[in-house]
Coordinates of C-alpha atoms in Angstrom, one line a residue:
X1 CA 5.8 -18.0 -4.7
X2 CA 9.0 -16.9 -6.9
X3 CA 12.2 -16.2 -4.6
X4 CA 11.9 -12.6 -3.0
X5 CA 14.9 -9.7 -3.3
X6 CA 16.5 -10.9 -0.9
X7 CA 17.4 -15.6 -2.3
X8 CA 17.7 -14.0 -6.1
X9 CA 20.6 -11.3 -4.9
X10 CA 22.3 -14.1 -2.7
X11 CA 22.2 -15.7 -6.3
X12 CA 23.6 -13.2 -8.0
X13 CA 26.3 -12.6 -5.4
X14 CA 27.0 -16.5 -5.5
X15 CA 27.2 -16.6 -9.2
X16 CA 24.4 -19.0 -9.4
X17 CA 22.1 -16.6 -12.0
X18 CA 23.5 -13.3 -14.0
X19 CA 22.1 -9.8 -13.3
X20 CA 20.7 -9.7 -17.0
X21 CA 19.1 -13.0 -17.0
X22 CA 17.3 -11.5 -14.4
X23 CA 16.6 -8.9 -15.5
X24 CA 14.4 -10.8 -18.5
X25 CA 12.7 -13.2 -17.1
X26 CA 11.0 -9.5 -15.1
X27 CA 10.7 -8.3 -17.9
X28 CA 8.8 -11.2 -19.3
X29 CA 6.1 -11.1 -17.2
X30 CA 5.8 -7.2 -17.0
X31 CA 5.1 -7.7 -20.7
X32 CA 2.6 -10.3 -20.4
X33 CA -1.1 -10.5 -20.4
X34 CA -0.4 -11.7 -15.9
X35 CA 0.8 -7.6 -16.3
X36 CA -2.2 -6.7 -18.7
X37 CA -3.2 -2.5 -17.4
X38 CA -0.2 -2.7 -15.0
X39 CA 2.5 -1.0 -16.4
X40 CA 2.3 3.2 -17.8
X41 CA 4.9 2.5 -19.6
X42 CA 7.8 0.0 -19.8
X43 CA 11.5 1.0 -19.7
X44 CA 13.5 -2.5 -21.3
X45 CA 16.8 -0.6 -21.5
X46 CA 16.8 1.9 -18.8
X47 CA 16.7 -2.4 -16.3
X48 CA 18.7 -3.7 -18.3
X49 CA 21.8 -1.0 -18.7
X50 CA 21.8 -0.9 -14.2
X51 CA 21.4 -4.7 -14.7
X52 CA 24.8 -5.2 -16.6
X53 CA 26.8 -2.4 -14.7
X54 CA 30.2 -4.6 -13.3
X55 CA 29.5 -3.2 -9.4
X56 CA 26.0 -3.2 -9.6
X57 CA 26.1 -7.0 -7.5
X58 CA 27.6 -4.9 -4.4
X59 CA 24.5 -2.6 -4.0
X60 CA 21.3 -3.3 -2.0
X61 CA 19.3 -3.6 -4.4
X62 CA 21.7 -5.8 -7.1
X63 CA 20.8 -4.4 -10.0
X64 CA 17.2 -5.9 -9.4
X65 CA 13.8 -4.9 -11.1
X66 CA 11.3 -2.7 -8.6
X67 CA 8.4 -0.5 -9.8
X68 CA 7.1 2.7 -9.6
X69 CA 3.8 4.2 -9.2
X70 CA 3.4 6.8 -11.8
X71 CA 3.2 9.0 -8.9
X72 CA 6.9 9.9 -8.3
X73 CA 9.3 12.3 -9.9
X74 CA 11.4 9.9 -12.4
X75 CA 14.3 12.6 -14.1
X76 CA 13.0 12.8 -18.0
X77 CA 10.0 11.3 -16.7
X78 CA 6.3 12.9 -17.2
X79 CA 5.3 12.0 -13.7
X80 CA 0.8 12.1 -15.0
X81 CA -1.2 10.2 -11.7
X82 CA -2.8 8.1 -14.3
X83 CA -4.1 10.4 -15.7
X84 CA -4.7 12.1 -18.9
X85 CA -4.9 15.4 -17.5
X86 CA -1.2 15.8 -16.9
X87 CA 0.1 13.9 -19.9
X88 CA 1.2 17.0 -21.4
X89 CA 3.8 17.9 -18.2
X90 CA 7.2 19.4 -18.5
X91 CA 9.7 16.2 -17.8
X92 CA 10.4 16.2 -14.0
X93 CA 14.3 18.0 -13.4
X94 CA 14.9 15.1 -11.0
X95 CA 14.2 12.2 -8.8
X96 CA 12.5 12.8 -5.8
X97 CA 14.3 11.9 -3.2
X98 CA 12.0 7.8 -3.0
X99 CA 14.1 7.0 -6.4
X100 CA 16.6 8.9 -5.9
X101 CA 17.8 6.6 -2.7
X102 CA 16.6 3.9 -4.2
X103 CA 18.2 4.5 -7.1
X104 CA 21.9 4.6 -5.1
X105 CA 20.6 1.6 -3.6
X106 CA 21.1 0.3 -7.4
X107 CA 17.0 -0.4 -7.9
X108 CA 16.8 -1.6 -12.0
X109 CA 13.4 0.1 -12.8
X110 CA 11.1 -1.8 -14.4
X111 CA 8.7 0.8 -15.0
X112 CA 5.6 3.2 -14.3
X113 CA 2.9 1.0 -12.7
X114 CA -0.7 2.3 -13.6
X115 CA -3.0 4.0 -10.6
X116 CA -6.1 5.0 -9.7
X117 CA -6.3 8.1 -11.6
X118 CA -4.6 11.5 -8.5
X119 CA -4.3 8.3 -5.9
X120 CA -8.2 9.0 -4.4
X121 CA -9.8 4.7 -4.3
X122 CA -9.2 2.1 -2.0
X123 CA -10.1 0.2 -4.8
X124 CA -8.0 0.0 -7.8
X125 CA -10.4 1.7 -11.4
X126 CA -8.8 3.5 -13.7
X127 CA -10.8 4.5 -16.9
X128 CA -8.4 5.7 -18.6
X129 CA -5.6 3.1 -18.5
X130 CA -7.6 -0.1 -17.7
X131 CA -8.0 -2.3 -14.8
X132 CA -4.9 -4.5 -13.9
X133 CA -6.1 -7.9 -12.3
X134 CA -6.2 -9.2 -8.8
X135 CA -2.9 -12.4 -8.9
X136 CA -2.0 -14.0 -6.0
X137 CA 1.0 -14.3 -5.6
X138 CA 1.5 -17.1 -3.5
X139 CA 0.0 -19.1 -5.9
X140 CA 0.8 -17.8 -8.8
X141 CA -2.5 -17.3 -10.9
X142 CA -4.8 -14.9 -11.0
X143 CA -7.9 -14.4 -7.7
X144 CA -11.0 -16.6 -8.5
X145 CA -12.0 -17.3 -12.0
X146 CA -9.7 -16.0 -14.7
X147 CA -13.1 -14.8 -15.9
X148 CA -14.3 -13.1 -13.7
X149 CA -11.4 -11.1 -12.7
X150 CA -11.7 -9.7 -9.4
X151 CA -10.4 -6.0 -8.4
X152 CA -6.8 -5.7 -7.5
X153 CA -7.2 -2.8 -4.7
X154 CA -5.2 1.3 -5.0
X155 CA -4.6 3.8 -5.0
X156 CA -0.6 1.7 -6.3
X157 CA -2.8 -1.1 -8.1
X158 CA -0.5 -1.1 -11.4
X159 CA 2.4 -1.6 -8.4
X160 CA 0.9 -5.3 -6.4
X161 CA 0.3 -6.5 -9.2
X162 CA 3.7 -6.3 -11.2
X163 CA 4.9 -7.3 -7.1
X164 CA 2.4 -9.8 -7.4
X165 CA 3.9 -12.0 -10.5
X166 CA 7.0 -11.5 -10.2
X167 CA 7.5 -8.7 -12.6
X168 CA 9.1 -6.4 -9.5
X169 CA 10.0 -7.6 -6.4
X170 CA 9.6 -3.6 -5.0
X171 CA 6.5 -1.4 -5.9
X172 CA 6.8 1.5 -5.0
X173 CA 4.0 3.4 -4.2
X174 CA 2.2 5.5 -1.7
X175 CA -0.3 5.1 1.4
X176 CA -2.5 8.3 2.2
X177 CA -5.9 5.5 3.7
X178 CA -5.0 2.4 3.3
X179 CA -3.1 2.4 -1.1
X180 CA -0.7 0.6 0.4
X181 CA -1.8 -2.5 2.0
X182 CA -5.0 -3.0 -0.4
X183 CA -3.6 -4.4 -3.3
X184 CA -0.9 -5.5 -0.9
X185 CA -4.2 -7.7 0.9
X186 CA -5.5 -8.2 -2.7
X187 CA -3.6 -9.8 -4.2
X188 CA -1.5 -11.5 -1.6
X189 CA 1.4 -10.1 -0.9
X190 CA 3.5 -7.6 1.4
X191 CA 2.3 -4.2 2.1
X192 CA 4.3 -1.9 4.9
X193 CA 2.9 1.3 5.7
X194 CA 5.7 2.8 7.8
X195 CA 5.5 6.2 10.1
X196 CA 4.3 9.0 7.8
X197 CA 7.4 11.2 8.7
X198 CA 9.8 8.6 8.1
X199 CA 10.4 9.0 3.8
X200 CA 10.5 11.5 2.9
X201 CA 7.3 12.8 0.1
X202 CA 9.1 16.1 -2.3
X203 CA 8.2 14.5 -5.8
X204 CA 5.4 13.0 -5.0
X205 CA 2.2 14.2 -6.3
X206 CA 0.1 15.0 -3.2
X207 CA -3.5 13.1 -2.8
X208 CA -3.4 14.9 1.5
X209 CA -1.1 16.3 3.0
X210 CA -0.9 15.1 6.2
X211 CA -2.1 11.8 5.8
X212 CA 0.4 10.5 1.7
X213 CA 3.0 8.0 3.0
X214 CA 5.9 6.6 0.8
X215 CA 6.5 2.7 0.9
X216 CA 6.3 -0.2 -1.0
X217 CA 5.2 -3.9 -1.3
X218 CA 7.2 -6.3 -2.2
X219 CA 6.8 -10.9 -1.8
X220 CA 8.0 -10.8 2.1
X221 CA 8.2 -9.4 4.9
X222 CA 12.3 -9.6 4.7
X223 CA 12.5 -7.6 1.7
X224 CA 9.9 -4.9 3.2
X225 CA 12.3 -4.7 5.9
X226 CA 14.9 -3.5 3.3
X227 CA 13.5 -1.9 1.0
X228 CA 11.8 0.9 4.0
X229 CA 15.8 1.1 5.4
X230 CA 16.6 1.8 1.9
X231 CA 13.2 5.0 1.5
X232 CA 13.6 5.6 5.4
X233 CA 17.8 6.0 5.1
X234 CA 17.6 4.1 8.5
X235 CA 18.6 0.7 9.8
X236 CA 15.7 -1.7 11.3
X237 CA 17.7 -3.3 14.0
X238 CA 17.4 -7.3 15.1
X239 CA 14.8 -7.9 18.0
X240 CA 16.1 -11.7 19.2
X241 CA 12.6 -11.6 21.0
X242 CA 9.8 -14.5 20.7
X243 CA 6.9 -14.1 19.9
X244 CA 5.6 -15.3 23.5
X245 CA 7.6 -11.6 24.8
X246 CA 5.1 -9.3 23.1
X247 CA 2.2 -8.1 23.7
X248 CA -0.6 -8.2 20.7
X249 CA -4.5 -7.0 20.6
X250 CA -7.4 -7.4 19.1
X251 CA -9.8 -5.0 19.2
X252 CA -13.0 -4.7 19.9
X253 CA -14.1 -1.7 17.7
X254 CA -14.3 -1.7 14.0
X255 CA -12.1 -2.9 13.1
X256 CA -13.7 -5.8 13.0
X257 CA -17.1 -5.3 12.0
X258 CA -19.2 -6.5 9.0
X259 CA -16.3 -9.4 8.0
X260 CA -17.6 -11.6 5.5
X261 CA -16.6 -15.4 5.8
X262 CA -13.8 -15.9 4.8
X263 CA -12.0 -13.3 5.8
X264 CA -13.3 -14.5 9.3
X265 CA -12.3 -17.2 9.1
X266 CA -9.0 -16.8 7.7
X267 CA -8.5 -14.1 10.9
X268 CA -9.8 -16.4 13.2
X269 CA -7.4 -19.7 11.9
X270 CA -4.7 -16.8 12.2
X271 CA -5.2 -16.2 15.2
X272 CA -5.3 -19.1 16.4
X273 CA -2.4 -20.1 15.1
X274 CA -0.5 -17.1 16.5
X275 CA -1.6 -18.9 20.1
X276 CA -0.7 -21.9 19.5
X277 CA 3.1 -21.2 18.2
X278 CA 3.1 -18.9 21.9
X279 CA 1.8 -15.0 21.0
X280 CA 0.2 -13.5 24.1
X281 CA -3.2 -12.0 22.8
X282 CA -5.5 -9.5 24.4
X283 CA -9.2 -7.8 23.3
X284 CA -9.9 -4.4 23.9
X285 CA -12.5 -2.5 24.1
X286 CA -10.8 0.6 22.6
X287 CA -13.6 2.2 21.2
X288 CA -12.0 5.4 20.1
X289 CA -11.6 4.5 17.4
X290 CA -15.1 5.6 16.1
X291 CA -14.8 8.4 16.6
X292 CA -13.7 8.8 13.6
X293 CA -16.8 8.9 11.1
X294 CA -18.0 12.1 13.2
X295 CA -14.4 13.5 13.6
X296 CA -14.5 13.2 9.0
X297 CA -18.3 14.2 9.0
X298 CA -17.0 17.6 7.1
X299 CA -14.7 16.3 5.3
X300 CA -12.0 14.2 6.0
X301 CA -8.1 15.7 5.3
X302 CA -8.0 14.4 1.4
X303 CA -10.7 16.2 0.1
X304 CA -9.3 19.2 1.0
X305 CA -5.8 18.4 0.9
X306 CA -6.1 17.7 -2.4
X307 CA -9.1 19.7 -3.4
X308 CA -5.9 23.1 -2.4
X309 CA -4.0 21.6 -5.4
X310 CA -6.6 20.8 -7.8
X311 CA -8.7 23.2 -8.2
X312 CA -7.7 25.2 -11.3
X313 CA -6.9 22.4 -12.8
X314 CA -10.4 21.0 -12.5
X315 CA -11.7 24.7 -13.5
X316 CA -9.8 23.4 -16.4
X317 CA -9.7 20.8 -17.6
X318 CA -12.5 19.5 -15.0
X319 CA -14.5 16.9 -17.6
X320 CA -11.1 14.6 -18.2
X321 CA -11.1 13.6 -15.0
X322 CA -12.3 10.1 -13.8
X323 CA -16.2 11.3 -12.8
X324 CA -15.5 9.4 -9.2
X325 CA -12.4 10.4 -8.0
X326 CA -13.4 14.1 -10.0
X327 CA -16.7 13.8 -7.1
X328 CA -14.3 12.9 -3.3
X329 CA -12.3 16.1 -4.8
X330 CA -15.1 18.8 -5.6
X331 CA -16.4 18.0 -1.6
X332 CA -13.1 19.8 -0.4
X333 CA -14.3 23.1 -2.0
X334 CA -17.2 23.0 1.0
X335 CA -15.2 22.6 4.4
X336 CA -14.7 25.5 5.9
X337 CA -11.3 27.0 7.1
X338 CA -12.2 26.8 10.8
X339 CA -13.4 23.0 10.4
X340 CA -9.9 22.4 9.3
X341 CA -9.6 24.0 11.7
X342 CA -10.8 22.2 14.2
X343 CA -9.9 18.7 13.0
X344 CA -6.1 19.2 13.3
X345 CA -6.8 20.0 16.1
X346 CA -9.0 16.8 16.8
X347 CA -6.9 15.0 15.2
X348 CA -3.4 15.5 17.3
X349 CA -6.7 15.5 20.9
X350 CA -7.4 12.5 19.8
X351 CA -4.1 10.5 18.9
X352 CA -3.4 11.3 22.2
X353 CA -6.2 9.6 23.4
X354 CA -5.0 6.3 21.2
X355 CA -1.7 6.3 22.5
X356 CA -2.4 5.6 25.7
X357 CA -5.0 3.2 25.3
X358 CA -2.2 1.5 23.3
X359 CA 0.0 1.7 26.7
X360 CA 2.1 -1.1 27.7
X361 CA 1.1 -3.0 23.6
X362 CA 3.7 -4.2 20.7
X363 CA 1.3 -4.7 18.1
X364 CA -2.8 -4.4 17.4
X365 CA -3.7 -7.3 15.0
X366 CA -7.1 -6.7 12.8
X367 CA -7.7 -7.5 8.7
X368 CA -6.8 -5.2 6.5
X369 CA -9.6 -5.5 5.1
X370 CA -13.4 -7.4 6.0
X371 CA -13.8 -8.2 2.5
X372 CA -12.2 -10.4 0.0
X373 CA -12.1 -8.5 -2.8
X374 CA -15.0 -8.7 -5.2
X375 CA -15.5 -8.5 -9.6
X376 CA -14.1 -5.9 -11.3
X377 CA -17.2 -6.2 -13.9
X378 CA -19.2 -5.0 -10.4
X379 CA -17.8 -1.9 -10.1
X380 CA -16.2 -1.0 -13.2
X381 CA -17.1 2.8 -14.5
X382 CA -20.7 3.4 -14.8
X383 CA -22.8 6.0 -13.1
X384 CA -25.3 2.4 -12.8
X385 CA -22.2 0.9 -11.2
X386 CA -21.4 3.8 -8.6
X387 CA -22.8 3.3 -6.0
X388 CA -21.5 -0.4 -5.2
X389 CA -18.4 0.9 -5.8
X390 CA -19.0 3.8 -3.9
X391 CA -20.3 1.5 -0.6
X392 CA -16.8 -1.2 -1.9
X393 CA -14.3 1.1 -1.5
X394 CA -15.4 2.6 1.5
X395 CA -15.0 -0.8 3.0
X396 CA -11.7 -1.0 2.2
X397 CA -10.5 2.1 4.3
X398 CA -12.5 1.6 6.9
X399 CA -10.0 -0.2 8.9
X400 CA -6.3 0.7 7.3
X401 CA -7.4 4.8 6.9
X402 CA -7.9 4.6 10.0
X403 CA -3.8 4.3 10.5
X404 CA -4.1 6.8 8.7
X405 CA -5.7 8.8 10.2
X406 CA -3.6 7.8 13.4
X407 CA -0.6 9.1 11.9
X408 CA 1.0 5.5 12.5
X409 CA 2.8 2.3 10.9
X410 CA 0.5 -1.0 10.5
X411 CA 1.5 -4.5 7.6
X412 CA -1.2 -6.2 6.0
X413 CA 0.6 -9.6 6.0
X414 CA -0.9 -12.9 3.6
X415 CA -3.3 -15.2 6.3
X416 CA -5.7 -16.7 3.2
X417 CA -5.0 -21.0 2.6
X418 CA -4.3 -22.5 -0.8
X419 CA -7.9 -22.1 -3.2
X420 CA -9.7 -19.2 -0.6
X421 CA -9.7 -15.8 -2.3
X422 CA -6.6 -13.6 -0.5
X423 CA -7.0 -11.4 3.0
X424 CA -4.7 -10.3 4.7
X425 CA -3.3 -9.9 8.7
X426 CA -2.5 -6.7 10.3
X427 CA -0.8 -6.2 12.7
X428 CA -0.5 -1.5 13.4
X429 CA 0.8 0.8 16.0
X430 CA 0.8 4.2 17.0
X431 CA 4.0 6.4 14.9
X432 CA 7.7 5.5 15.0
X433 CA 7.2 2.2 16.6
X434 CA 8.3 1.2 12.7
X435 CA 10.9 -1.5 14.5
X436 CA 8.6 -3.1 16.1
X437 CA 6.1 -3.8 13.4
X438 CA 8.4 -4.6 11.1
X439 CA 10.5 -7.3 13.8
X440 CA 7.2 -9.0 14.9
X441 CA 5.9 -8.8 11.5
X442 CA 9.2 -11.2 10.4
X443 CA 7.7 -14.1 13.9
X444 CA 3.9 -13.7 12.1
X445 CA 4.9 -14.9 8.3
X446 CA 6.5 -18.4 8.9
X447 CA 3.3 -18.8 10.8
X448 CA 0.8 -17.5 9.4
X449 CA 2.6 -19.3 6.3
X450 CA 2.0 -22.6 8.1
X451 CA -1.4 -22.6 8.6

């Protein structure tokens, strides 16, 4: 795996490398076949201008490359959310708060990354701009057979590819039902979904105002900690606690259902390695997870809230939408006001019961996804593949979206062995446990890498 942000920044500080050389190396990758379809716009001059500033080495990000999902406003640029219906929007008049915070920390913006149109899918397909292939950051190669590329995961597909290939050190994205953790798991990188309220969502085109979370992907956990500190405007305290002091749980309900053999082997191997390192892991039922499906039977938050935003645009330009995305948004038109209000109260009650059930546990461990990424050709655009697309999409979203419903926080860590398809281990908890999850992840990462 290529050097992470922390190591590269230290090299710059010590004068062992130059910011412009690092910028050029990232641009070479961004413009290579490895990043085909990953970027919608590459901004070499912006990156090199930032990297050439004399005081940049003293800043947290030191002019190092950061990619931006095409969901966020950057002053002077058009935000189109991976669509074609918004390409004639006026350029943004100001940076989104997340962009402003990264800029103040010295981020070198390398470009806008491709994404699922309007962020509404976990698969990663974009019929307008093409779809990047999954890249395993651990091996530095495409995932699986290069002649049969695998899905990158979504909706932050290009962001994941930019980080996994080495074009960017941080991939800014969003997570409404797993859009950071899904591509992180399928590309062998780290994806952290913070508690939603930690980072402002203003200046980003919404999918669900209830569930949207602004967060990022990186190559290592320590880079994730830094990215989170910048985006949230707060410091993550150091824990100085051994792994044995954490009380961890695995759940019997839902999270382990339907695992394919690669995921099952990687998950069991990871648990064995963690136990051997002193981790205290207890199995719990947490049957509340089985209530999510019935609770969301009327459609859930994303269709209803996205339809409110897209209603007029769909009426005017609906034929220019990805049909699979339009279908999911249109479902929101069917939800009645009383159903939406009931869902709000049902979710609040459910969150309170899950919080009570997890009292005394520091984190829950689960597979990030129950399956590895299928071949792109199996779910490519086309009505003859819609059934398989929606089957895969539901499986990819199942585990990660439970944490969004919970208003919780979660991190996905690569846990596959060389030669295996990428697999993620997810550590998660309820709202405002971000620091504990990050502190724990710093301990889990080297164990998972060793085994």
